[in-house]
XYZ file of C-alpha atoms in Angstrom:
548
model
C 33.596 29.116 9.403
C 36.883 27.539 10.775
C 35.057 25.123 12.701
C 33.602 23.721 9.707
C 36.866 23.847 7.428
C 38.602 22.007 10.412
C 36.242 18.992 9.908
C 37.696 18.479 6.458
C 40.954 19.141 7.777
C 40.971 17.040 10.910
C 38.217 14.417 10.648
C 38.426 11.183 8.834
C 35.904 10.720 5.676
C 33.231 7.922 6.312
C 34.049 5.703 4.176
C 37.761 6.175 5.097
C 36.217 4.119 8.276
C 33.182 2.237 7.079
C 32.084 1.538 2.982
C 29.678 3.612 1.312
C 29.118 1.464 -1.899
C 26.421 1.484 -4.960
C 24.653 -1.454 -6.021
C 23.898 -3.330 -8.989
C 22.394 -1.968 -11.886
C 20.390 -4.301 -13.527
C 20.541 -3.255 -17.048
C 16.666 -3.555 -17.990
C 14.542 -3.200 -15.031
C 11.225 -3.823 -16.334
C 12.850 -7.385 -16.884
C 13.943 -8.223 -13.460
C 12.297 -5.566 -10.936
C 8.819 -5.788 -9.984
C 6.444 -3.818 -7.308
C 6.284 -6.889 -4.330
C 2.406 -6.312 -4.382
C 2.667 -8.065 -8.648
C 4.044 -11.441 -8.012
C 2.640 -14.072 -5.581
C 4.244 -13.299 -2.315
C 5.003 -17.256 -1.729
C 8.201 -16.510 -3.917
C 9.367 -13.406 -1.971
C 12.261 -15.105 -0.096
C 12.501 -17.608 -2.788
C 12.720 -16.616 -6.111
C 12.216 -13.312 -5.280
C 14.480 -10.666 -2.676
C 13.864 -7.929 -1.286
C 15.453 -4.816 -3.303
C 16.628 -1.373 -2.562
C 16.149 1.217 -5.033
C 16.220 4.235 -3.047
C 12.927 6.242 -2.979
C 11.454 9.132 -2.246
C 12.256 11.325 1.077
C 11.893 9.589 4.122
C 13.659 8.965 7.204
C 14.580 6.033 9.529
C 12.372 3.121 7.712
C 9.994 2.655 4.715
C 10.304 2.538 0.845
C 10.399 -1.059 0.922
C 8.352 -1.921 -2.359
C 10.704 -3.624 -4.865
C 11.532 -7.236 -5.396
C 13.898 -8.746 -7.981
C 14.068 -11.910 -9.526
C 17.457 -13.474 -7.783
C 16.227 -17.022 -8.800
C 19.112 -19.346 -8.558
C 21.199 -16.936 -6.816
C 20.303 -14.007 -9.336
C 21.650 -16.998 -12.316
C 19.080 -14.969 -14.722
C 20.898 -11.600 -14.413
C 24.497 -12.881 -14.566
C 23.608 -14.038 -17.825
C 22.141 -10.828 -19.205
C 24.709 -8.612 -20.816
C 23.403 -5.325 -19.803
C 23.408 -6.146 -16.214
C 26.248 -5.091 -13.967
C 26.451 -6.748 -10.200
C 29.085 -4.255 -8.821
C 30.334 -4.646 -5.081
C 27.718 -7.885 -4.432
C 29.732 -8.853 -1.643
C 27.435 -5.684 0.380
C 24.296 -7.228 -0.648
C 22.469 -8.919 2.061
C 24.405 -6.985 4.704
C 22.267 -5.060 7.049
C 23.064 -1.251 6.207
C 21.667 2.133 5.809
C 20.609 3.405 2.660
C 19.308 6.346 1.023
C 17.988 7.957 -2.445
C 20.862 8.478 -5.175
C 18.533 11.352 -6.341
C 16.125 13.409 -4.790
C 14.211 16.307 -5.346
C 13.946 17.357 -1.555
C 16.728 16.745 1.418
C 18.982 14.025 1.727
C 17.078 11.036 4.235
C 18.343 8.240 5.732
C 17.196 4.337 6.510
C 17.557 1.319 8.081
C 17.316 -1.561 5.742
C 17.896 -5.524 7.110
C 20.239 -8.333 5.379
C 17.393 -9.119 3.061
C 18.085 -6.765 0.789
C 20.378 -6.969 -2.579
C 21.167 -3.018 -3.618
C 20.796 -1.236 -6.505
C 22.301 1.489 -7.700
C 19.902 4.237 -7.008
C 19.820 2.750 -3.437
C 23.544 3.190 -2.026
C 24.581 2.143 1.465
C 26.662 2.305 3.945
C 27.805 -1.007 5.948
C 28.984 0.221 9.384
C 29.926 -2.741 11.891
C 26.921 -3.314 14.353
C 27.931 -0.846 17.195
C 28.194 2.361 14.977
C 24.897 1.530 13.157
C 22.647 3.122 15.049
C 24.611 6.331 15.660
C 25.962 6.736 11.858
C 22.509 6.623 10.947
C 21.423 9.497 13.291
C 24.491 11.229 11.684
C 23.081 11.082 8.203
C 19.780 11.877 9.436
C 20.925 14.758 11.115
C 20.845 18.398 10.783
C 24.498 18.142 10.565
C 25.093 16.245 7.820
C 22.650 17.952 5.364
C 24.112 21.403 6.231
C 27.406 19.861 5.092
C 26.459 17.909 2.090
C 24.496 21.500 0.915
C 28.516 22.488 0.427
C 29.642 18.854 -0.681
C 26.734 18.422 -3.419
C 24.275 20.898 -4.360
C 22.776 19.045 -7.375
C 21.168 17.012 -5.132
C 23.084 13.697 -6.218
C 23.821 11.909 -3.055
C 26.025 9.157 -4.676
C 28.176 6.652 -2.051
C 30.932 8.481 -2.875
C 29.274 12.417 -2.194
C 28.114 10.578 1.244
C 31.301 8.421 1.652
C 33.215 11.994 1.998
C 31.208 13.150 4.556
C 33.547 14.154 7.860
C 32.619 11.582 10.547
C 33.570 12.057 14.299
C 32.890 8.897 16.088
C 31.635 8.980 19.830
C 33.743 8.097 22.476
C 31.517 8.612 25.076
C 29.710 5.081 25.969
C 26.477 7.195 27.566
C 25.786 9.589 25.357
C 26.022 6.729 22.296
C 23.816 4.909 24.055
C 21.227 7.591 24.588
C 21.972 8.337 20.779
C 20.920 4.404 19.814
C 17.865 4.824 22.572
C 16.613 7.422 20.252
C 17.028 6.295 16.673
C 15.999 2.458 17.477
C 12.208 4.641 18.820
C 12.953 6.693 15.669
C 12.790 3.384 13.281
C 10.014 1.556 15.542
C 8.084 4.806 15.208
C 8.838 4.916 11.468
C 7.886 1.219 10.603
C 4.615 1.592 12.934
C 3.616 4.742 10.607
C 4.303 2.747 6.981
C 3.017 -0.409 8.336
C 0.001 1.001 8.798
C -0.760 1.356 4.775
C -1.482 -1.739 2.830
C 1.928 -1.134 0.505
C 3.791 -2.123 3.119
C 4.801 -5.903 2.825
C 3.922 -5.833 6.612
C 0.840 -4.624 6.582
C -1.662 -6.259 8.847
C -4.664 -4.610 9.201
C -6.528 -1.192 8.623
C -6.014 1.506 11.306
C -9.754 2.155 11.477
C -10.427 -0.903 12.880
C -10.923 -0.529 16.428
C -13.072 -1.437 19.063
C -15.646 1.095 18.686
C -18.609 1.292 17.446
C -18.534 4.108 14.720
C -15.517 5.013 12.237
C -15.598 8.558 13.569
C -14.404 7.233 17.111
C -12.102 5.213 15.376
C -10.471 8.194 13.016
C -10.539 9.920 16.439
C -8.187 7.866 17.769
C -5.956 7.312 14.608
C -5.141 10.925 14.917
C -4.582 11.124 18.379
C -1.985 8.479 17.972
C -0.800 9.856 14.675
C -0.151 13.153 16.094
C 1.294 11.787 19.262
C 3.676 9.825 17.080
C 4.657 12.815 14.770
C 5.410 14.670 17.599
C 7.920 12.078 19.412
C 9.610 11.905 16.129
C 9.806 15.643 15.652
C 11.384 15.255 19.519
C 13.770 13.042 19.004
C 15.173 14.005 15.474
C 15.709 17.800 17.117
C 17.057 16.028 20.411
C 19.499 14.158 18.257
C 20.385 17.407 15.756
C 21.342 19.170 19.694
C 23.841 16.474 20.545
C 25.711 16.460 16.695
C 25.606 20.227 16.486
C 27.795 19.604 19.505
C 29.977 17.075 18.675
C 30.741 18.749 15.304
C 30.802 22.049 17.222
C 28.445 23.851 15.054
C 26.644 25.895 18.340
C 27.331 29.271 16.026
C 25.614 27.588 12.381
C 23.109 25.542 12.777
C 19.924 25.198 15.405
C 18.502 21.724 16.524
C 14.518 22.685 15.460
C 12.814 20.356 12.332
C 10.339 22.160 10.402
C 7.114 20.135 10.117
C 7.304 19.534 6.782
C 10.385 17.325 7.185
C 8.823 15.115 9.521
C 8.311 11.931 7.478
C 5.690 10.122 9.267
C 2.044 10.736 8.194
C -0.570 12.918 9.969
C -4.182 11.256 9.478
C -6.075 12.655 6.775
C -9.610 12.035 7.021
C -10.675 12.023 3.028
C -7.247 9.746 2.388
C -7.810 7.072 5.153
C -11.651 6.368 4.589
C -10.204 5.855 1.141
C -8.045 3.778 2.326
C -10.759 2.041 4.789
C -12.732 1.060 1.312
C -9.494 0.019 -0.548
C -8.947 -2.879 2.681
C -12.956 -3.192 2.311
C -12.492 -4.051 -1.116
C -9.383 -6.584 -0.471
C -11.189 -8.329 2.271
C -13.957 -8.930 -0.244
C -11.370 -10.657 -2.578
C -9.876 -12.420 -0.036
C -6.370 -10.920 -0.088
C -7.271 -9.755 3.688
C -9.497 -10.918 6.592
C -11.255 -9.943 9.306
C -10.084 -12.717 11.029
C -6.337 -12.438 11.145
C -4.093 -9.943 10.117
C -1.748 -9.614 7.588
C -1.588 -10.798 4.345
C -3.855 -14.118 3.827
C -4.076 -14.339 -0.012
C -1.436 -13.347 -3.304
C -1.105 -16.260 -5.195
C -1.047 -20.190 -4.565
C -3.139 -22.790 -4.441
C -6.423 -20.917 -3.155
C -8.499 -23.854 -1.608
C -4.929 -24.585 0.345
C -5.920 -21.215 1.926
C -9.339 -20.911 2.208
C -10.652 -24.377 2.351
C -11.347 -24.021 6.046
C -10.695 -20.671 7.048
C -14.024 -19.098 7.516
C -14.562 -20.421 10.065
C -11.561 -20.307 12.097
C -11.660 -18.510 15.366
C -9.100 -16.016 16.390
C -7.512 -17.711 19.869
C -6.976 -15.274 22.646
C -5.824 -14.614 25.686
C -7.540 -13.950 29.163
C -5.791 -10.689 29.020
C -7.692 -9.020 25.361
C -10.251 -6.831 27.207
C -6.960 -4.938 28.079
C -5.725 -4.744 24.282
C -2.823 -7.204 24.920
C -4.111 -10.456 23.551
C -2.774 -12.645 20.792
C -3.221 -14.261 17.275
C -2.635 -17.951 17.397
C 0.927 -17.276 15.805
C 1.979 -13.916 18.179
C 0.671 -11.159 16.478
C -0.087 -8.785 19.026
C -4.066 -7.720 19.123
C -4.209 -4.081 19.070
C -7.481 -2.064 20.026
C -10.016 -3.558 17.596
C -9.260 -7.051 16.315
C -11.630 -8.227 19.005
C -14.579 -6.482 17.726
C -15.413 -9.143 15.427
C -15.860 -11.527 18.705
C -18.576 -9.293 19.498
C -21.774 -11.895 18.079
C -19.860 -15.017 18.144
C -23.057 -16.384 16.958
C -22.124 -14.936 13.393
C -18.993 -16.523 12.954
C -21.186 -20.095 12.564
C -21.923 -18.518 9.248
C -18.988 -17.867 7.402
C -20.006 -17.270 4.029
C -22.503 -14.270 5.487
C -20.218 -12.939 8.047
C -16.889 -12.808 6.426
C -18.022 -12.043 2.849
C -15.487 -13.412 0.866
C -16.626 -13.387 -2.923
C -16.721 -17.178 -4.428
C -16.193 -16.414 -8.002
C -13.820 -13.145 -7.565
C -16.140 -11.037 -9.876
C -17.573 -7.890 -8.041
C -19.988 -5.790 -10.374
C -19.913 -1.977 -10.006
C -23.235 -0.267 -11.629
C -25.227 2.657 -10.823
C -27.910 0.639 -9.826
C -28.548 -2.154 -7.927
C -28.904 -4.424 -10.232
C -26.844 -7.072 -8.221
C -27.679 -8.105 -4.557
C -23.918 -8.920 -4.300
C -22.585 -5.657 -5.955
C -19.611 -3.481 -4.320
C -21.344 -1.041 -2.781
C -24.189 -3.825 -0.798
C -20.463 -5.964 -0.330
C -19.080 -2.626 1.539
C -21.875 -1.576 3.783
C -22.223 -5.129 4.775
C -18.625 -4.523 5.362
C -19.255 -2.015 7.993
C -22.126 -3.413 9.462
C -19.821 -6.531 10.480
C -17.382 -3.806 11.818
C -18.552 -1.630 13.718
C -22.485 -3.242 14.342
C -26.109 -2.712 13.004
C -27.101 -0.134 15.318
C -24.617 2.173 14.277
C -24.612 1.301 10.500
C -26.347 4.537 9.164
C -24.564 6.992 10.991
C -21.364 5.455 9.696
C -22.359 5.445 5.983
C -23.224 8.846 6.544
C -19.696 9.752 8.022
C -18.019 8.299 5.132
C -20.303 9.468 2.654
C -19.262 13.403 3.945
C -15.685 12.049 3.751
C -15.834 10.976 0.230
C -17.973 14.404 -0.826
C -20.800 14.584 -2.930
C -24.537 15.008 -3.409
C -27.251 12.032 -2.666
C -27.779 9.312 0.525
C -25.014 7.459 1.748
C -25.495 5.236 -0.287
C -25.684 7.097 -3.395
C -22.395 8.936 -2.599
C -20.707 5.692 -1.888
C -21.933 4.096 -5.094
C -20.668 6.575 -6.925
C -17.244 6.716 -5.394
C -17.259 3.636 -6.690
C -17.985 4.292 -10.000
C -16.005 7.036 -10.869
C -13.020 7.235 -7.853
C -12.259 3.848 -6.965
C -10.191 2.841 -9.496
C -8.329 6.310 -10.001
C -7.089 6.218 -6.331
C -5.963 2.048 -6.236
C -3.756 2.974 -9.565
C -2.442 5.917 -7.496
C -1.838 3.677 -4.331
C -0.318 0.952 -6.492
C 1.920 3.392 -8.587
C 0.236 2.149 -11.721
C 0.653 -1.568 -10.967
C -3.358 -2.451 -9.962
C -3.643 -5.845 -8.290
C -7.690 -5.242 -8.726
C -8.427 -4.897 -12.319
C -11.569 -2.648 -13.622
C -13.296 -4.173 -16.533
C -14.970 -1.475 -18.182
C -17.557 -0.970 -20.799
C -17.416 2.576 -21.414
C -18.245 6.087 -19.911
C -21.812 5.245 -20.082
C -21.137 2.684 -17.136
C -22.486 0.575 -19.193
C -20.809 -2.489 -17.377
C -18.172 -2.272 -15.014
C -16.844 -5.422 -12.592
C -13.574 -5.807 -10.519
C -11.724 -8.959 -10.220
C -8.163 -9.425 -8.186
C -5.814 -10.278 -10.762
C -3.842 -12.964 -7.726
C -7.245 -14.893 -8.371
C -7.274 -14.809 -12.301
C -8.129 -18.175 -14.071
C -8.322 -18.594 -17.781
C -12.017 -18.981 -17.692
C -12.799 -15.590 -15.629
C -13.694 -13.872 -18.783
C -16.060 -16.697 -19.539
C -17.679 -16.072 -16.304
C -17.626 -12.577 -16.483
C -19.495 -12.497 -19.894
C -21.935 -14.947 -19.158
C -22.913 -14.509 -15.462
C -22.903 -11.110 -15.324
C -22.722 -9.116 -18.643
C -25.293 -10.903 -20.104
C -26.902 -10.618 -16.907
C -26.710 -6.963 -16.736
C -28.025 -6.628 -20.338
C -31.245 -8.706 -19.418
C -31.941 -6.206 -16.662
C -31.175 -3.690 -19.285
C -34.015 -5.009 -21.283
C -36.223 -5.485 -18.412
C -35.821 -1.748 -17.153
C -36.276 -0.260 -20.880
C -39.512 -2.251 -20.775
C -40.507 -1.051 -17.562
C -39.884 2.680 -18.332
C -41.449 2.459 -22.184
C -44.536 0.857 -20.798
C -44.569 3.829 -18.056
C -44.191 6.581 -20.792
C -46.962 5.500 -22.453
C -49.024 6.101 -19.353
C -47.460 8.904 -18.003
C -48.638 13.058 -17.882
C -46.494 14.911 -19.922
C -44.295 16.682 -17.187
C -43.368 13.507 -16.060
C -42.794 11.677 -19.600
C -39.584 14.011 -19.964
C -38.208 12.794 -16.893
C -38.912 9.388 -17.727
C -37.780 9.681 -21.584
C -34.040 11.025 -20.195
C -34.270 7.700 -17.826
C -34.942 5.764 -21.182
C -32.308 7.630 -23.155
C -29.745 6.701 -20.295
C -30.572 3.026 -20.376
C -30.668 2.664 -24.224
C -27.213 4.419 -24.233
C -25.941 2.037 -21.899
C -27.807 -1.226 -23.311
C -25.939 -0.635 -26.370
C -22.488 0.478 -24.848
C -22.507 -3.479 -23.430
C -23.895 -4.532 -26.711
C -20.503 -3.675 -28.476
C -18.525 -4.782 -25.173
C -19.813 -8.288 -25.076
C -18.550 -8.726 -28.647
C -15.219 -7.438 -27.262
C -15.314 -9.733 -24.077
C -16.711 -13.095 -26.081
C -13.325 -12.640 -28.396
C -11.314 -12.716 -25.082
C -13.604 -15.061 -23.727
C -13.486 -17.778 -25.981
C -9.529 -17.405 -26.461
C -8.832 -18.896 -22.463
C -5.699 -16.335 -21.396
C -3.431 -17.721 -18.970
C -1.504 -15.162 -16.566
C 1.940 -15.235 -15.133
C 2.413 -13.962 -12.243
C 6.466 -13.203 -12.377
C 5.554 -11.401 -15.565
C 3.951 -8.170 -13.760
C 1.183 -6.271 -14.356
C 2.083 -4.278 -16.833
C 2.746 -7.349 -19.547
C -0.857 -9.079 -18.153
C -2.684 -6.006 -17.666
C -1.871 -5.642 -21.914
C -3.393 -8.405 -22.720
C -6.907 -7.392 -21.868
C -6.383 -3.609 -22.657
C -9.353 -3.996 -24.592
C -11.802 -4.696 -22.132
C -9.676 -2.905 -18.988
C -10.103 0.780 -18.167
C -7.090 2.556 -19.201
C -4.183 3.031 -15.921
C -3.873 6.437 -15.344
């Protein structure tokens, strides 16, 4: 139309006004990039910044999950040859960034002066009063109709974006109600990925609230997920109304946002009780607590940490009954971190009521051969959140979330089992902080550990306290069901005789495991940290279950 063409032909390009640059490319990224969740998070600030690589489509905030090694003011990748630190005077500038390549519509976000760039993470470095409004300009309607004609192959590079038309505001009310609505835009955003335990500030699941069952508290996780969805989905059509306007594009485009490009999360019952175990699990290792929020444990001197933290109290206010009390250090209190004040009584007994594990070894089995396996660790889990009364009728709710056949209990155990580790490889893009040693598909033996909390004698300890352990109850049980076979009616010996098979198969699955584990064992690994999981996680492929 001639209203567009005039844009080109009147308007200033942005970066004619502001720079739209690309970042650094590092030249070997498996080198100097890792996931933040890898390396102990006492370096991130340190040795370690924050890193923008783009991502996948979102708006306003999120895909914060890289860190690169910038040790001595990035000295390491100066020195490498393949490595290329173009425009570093933008790094560590607060700017907006987006994806150089994406498969779905161009998105825009906020990232802080913590932040060196990358090259598939470009950005644009307005001065501090356009900020707000040039990034509800690239998040708008506008500006993706218009980059549809600039770039169709989907390659938004600085340049593609720096060639965009840009009509600042002159109008000092209107900006303002512009700002109003992106800075609600971003604290919406950053509420939303908080609220998953990738998120560097994560600080506690979203199912704990003070209730007493899970379903109440999923309840009213959707209620506020949908209320949030919906003030984003406002505001972003709100906002594409007042830059159809200013670009005078009244006869092209319409203000409306499908659904589907609304990139804050809905709750999802089956993905959130997953979720709900996943912080179960990390409470149990220690790399969360019930006690304060955020991220306690991921590398460092653990006795620094936990040598009297049991049995710390969480210091409120006069006002919590009303939601608005305090963690020592500020934290707000929302909803249900005062639930665990319920039977102060417990908190006298640290070891039972927080349920930390001492040796950070966690058997999984199809039995309960353990008194401390996972799935006795998670419902004790739940009884401590939401109370004993309630305690079945939870395990039943999340047992119909997970799906399955069998009690509660049963389902659970399974999940466990087979699930679990599937779904934390998923969640950690194939970078596991919890590793799964595995026997075999006979579940022969199978035992989690949190790699943050590795020594060079957990092997040792893994072998000897618990898969020699497991193949004395092995023994024990064939024992049992042989002497029972010889007693049994004949209907009932077949039952019993597939029993027997089962065990045998998995007594000497662990037979040829130990053998694998005592190599290992006696060889003492050490762990680095800064090297990532993928170079540890090789080192015990052996005895690991395969990342998929």
């Amino acid at each position: 139309s001639h209203n567009f063409v005039h844009l080109f032909e009147q308007c200033k390009r942005l970066d004619d006004i502001y720079p739209c640059k690309k970042g650094m490319t590092t030249g070997d990224n498996n080198k100097f990039l890792r996931m933040w969740y890898e390396i102990s998070n006492l370096d991130i600030g340190s040795r370690y910044k924050y890193y923008c690589k783009g991502g996948g489509y979102r708006r306003w905030y999120g895909n914060g999950e890289n860190v690169i090694d910038w040790i001595d003011d990035g000295r390491r990748l100066r020195e490498f040859k393949g490595a290329t630190l173009r425009n570093e005077a933008y790094y560590f500038k607060k700017a907006v960034t987006w994806g150089l390549i994406t498969s779905s519509k161009f998105s825009a976000r906020a990232i802080s002066d913590e932040y060196a760039i990358g090259d598939a993470g470009p950005i644009c470095i307005p001065m501090e009063t356009e900020y707000l409004y040039i990034l509800a300009y690239l998040n708008s309607i506008v500006a993706t109709y218009i980059m549809d004609f600039l770039n169709p192959t989907m390659n938004f590079s600085s340049g593609v974006i720096g060639s965009l038309p840009y009509i600042p505001s002159d109008n000092i009310d209107a900006k303002q109600g512009i700002n109003n609505l992106v800075t609600k835009n971003i604290d919406l955003a950053k509420k939303e990925w908080d609220s998953f335990e990738t998120s560097w500030d994560f600080q506690y699941h979203p199912l704990l609230r003070r209730v007493s069952t899970i379903a109440e508290a999923f309840d009213q996780w959707q209620t506020e997920c949908d209320k949030r969805f919906n003030q984003l989905k406002d505001n972003e059509e709100e906002l594409n109304r007042i830059f159809i306007d200013i670009y005078g594009l009244q006869d092209e485009l319409t203000p409306e946002v499908e659904d589907k490009d609304v990139t804050v999360r809905k709750a999802d019952l089956d993905r959130d009780i997953r979720s709900f175990i996943s912080y179960a699990v990390g409470c149990m290792f220690g790399r969360y607590s019930l006690y304060k929020p955020g991220l306690i444990y991921a590398g460092g001197d653990w006795d620094s940490v936990y040598g009297d933290f049991p049995i710390e109290k969480i210091s409120l206010n006069e006002n919590v009954a009303h939601g608005t009390g305090f963690h020592t250090y500020g934290a707000p209190i929302v909803d249900k971190a005062v639930v665990y004040l319920k039977e102060p009584t417990e908190m006298q007994d640290a070891e039972e009521f927080w349920g930390v594990d001492a040796d950070n070894i966690i058997p999984i089995s199809d039995d309960e051969y353990f008194e401390d396996d996972i799935v006795g660790r998670f419902v004790e889990f739940v009884r401590i959140v939401y109370g004993t009364e309630t305690l079945d009728e939870n395990l039943q709710f999340i047992a119909d979330a997970l799906g399955g056949k069998g009690t509660p209990k049963e389902v659970i155990r399974n999940y466990f089992l087979t699930k679990f580790y599937a779904d934390h490889c998923k969640m950690y893009q194939k970078r596991p902080i919890y590793w799964l040693f595995d026997s075999g598909k006979k579940n022969g033996f199978k035992c989690l550990i949190y790699m943050h909390r590795y020594q060079p004698d957990t092997i040792a300890r893994i072998r000897t306290d618990y898969v020699h352990e497991q193949q004395a109850r092995y023994r024990t049980a064939i024992a049992d069901l042989e002497q029972r076979i010889a007693n049994a009616a004949t209907g009932e010996r077949v039952k019993l005789n597939k029993q027997l098979k089962k065990l045998n198969d998995q007594a000497a699955e662990i037979l040829a495991y130990e053998e694998k584990i005592h190599h290992l064992a006696d060889q003492m690994i050490p762990i680095d940290l800064d090297d990532g999981v993928k170079v540890n996680y090789a080192k015990f492929q052996d005895v690991l279950a395969k990342i998929k």
